[in-house]
Amino acid sequence: QEGHDNSEDDRGSGAGAPFVVEWRRFGAPEADEGGNVAQIVEGATVRFRQNRANPVYINGTSRQLPPDELPLDDGVVQQYQSDDGVVVKFASILVSCHPQDIKFFDRGDMTPGCRVRVVPSVKAPTLGWGGVEPSSVGILLSRDQAQHLFRVRFPKNVSWTGTANEVERADNDSSDMPLMLDLRVRAEYAVRGGILADKIGYGKTATTI
């Protein structure tokens, strides 16, 4: 909050009233609750979005599935062919679709597609930082059960590897999310008459009301 001189000038109209600036910082919401396309990786559990925009085909064929035949259960990404094609295995069918038409379904555990980070208490990862910043959040790509290794895609290292005790979920970390800033400015002045001559669209009517 900032202020300026509230004392009255020689005309008695007042130099000004409190001038207030309000700042609010928040993470920009995703398109929907299902996360984003970055979480669509091989091995990720997914579901179809309700607002699909592209056709869905039976994998390996040119047959397009009508909306009423699309699986409603969870599927697993088998292959990420390109930015335009993903192969997903459902219980009853194998389909090919656009990655933007499916959403990551978070089961709450350490599975491919979930957002992870290096445990804050880790100062020197076993296999090194590899350019990864301690505060970075990445996407879990795979996990080696036998060797207890996790492979993670970070912004500065798309194939970083760490041990199981060096990686944790980052459910509540929004440091990598795009940010929006909402700036509100309010000024109050003592007015004893005048002319509103702002341009069209500048709020003359609202000001008068």
mmCIF file of C-alpha atoms in Angstrom, residues 6 9-10 22 25 31 35 41 48 52 65-67 75 79 117 138 142 145 164 175-177 187 202:
data_model
loop_
_atom_site.group_PDB
_atom_site.id
_atom_site.type_symbol
_atom_site.label_atom_id
_atom_site.label_comp_id
_atom_site.label_asym_id
_atom_site.label_seq_id
_atom_site.Cartn_x
_atom_site.Cartn_y
_atom_site.Cartn_z
ATOM 1 C CA ASN A 6 -3.630 13.968 2.178
ATOM 2 C CA ASP A 9 -4.113 22.453 -1.060
ATOM 3 C CA ASP A 10 -4.786 26.185 -1.143
ATOM 4 C CA GLU A 22 -3.117 -4.685 -4.441
ATOM 5 C CA ARG A 25 0.135 -14.039 -7.165
ATOM 6 C CA ALA A 31 -7.176 -26.598 -18.947
ATOM 7 C CA GLY A 35 -3.236 -32.276 -15.867
ATOM 8 C CA VAL A 41 4.252 -40.467 -21.325
ATOM 9 C CA PHE A 48 -10.337 -39.725 -22.539
ATOM 10 C CA ARG A 52 -12.135 -34.340 -27.604
ATOM 11 C CA LEU A 65 -14.402 -45.263 -33.224
ATOM 12 C CA PRO A 66 -17.722 -43.455 -32.736
ATOM 13 C CA PRO A 67 -18.069 -41.520 -29.469
ATOM 14 C CA GLY A 75 -5.972 -46.962 -20.121
ATOM 15 C CA GLN A 79 3.674 -45.859 -27.181
ATOM 16 C CA ARG A 117 11.166 -33.457 -7.623
ATOM 17 C CA GLY A 138 9.785 -32.849 -13.534
ATOM 18 C CA SER A 142 9.986 -44.732 -15.753
ATOM 19 C CA GLN A 145 12.124 -51.850 -9.805
ATOM 20 C CA ALA A 164 14.219 -44.190 -5.184
ATOM 21 C CA SER A 175 6.986 -23.461 -8.866
ATOM 22 C CA ASP A 176 7.040 -24.657 -12.491
ATOM 23 C CA MET A 177 3.543 -23.505 -13.311
ATOM 24 C CA ALA A 187 -7.261 6.031 -6.194
ATOM 25 C CA TYR A 202 -12.421 3.905 -20.621
#
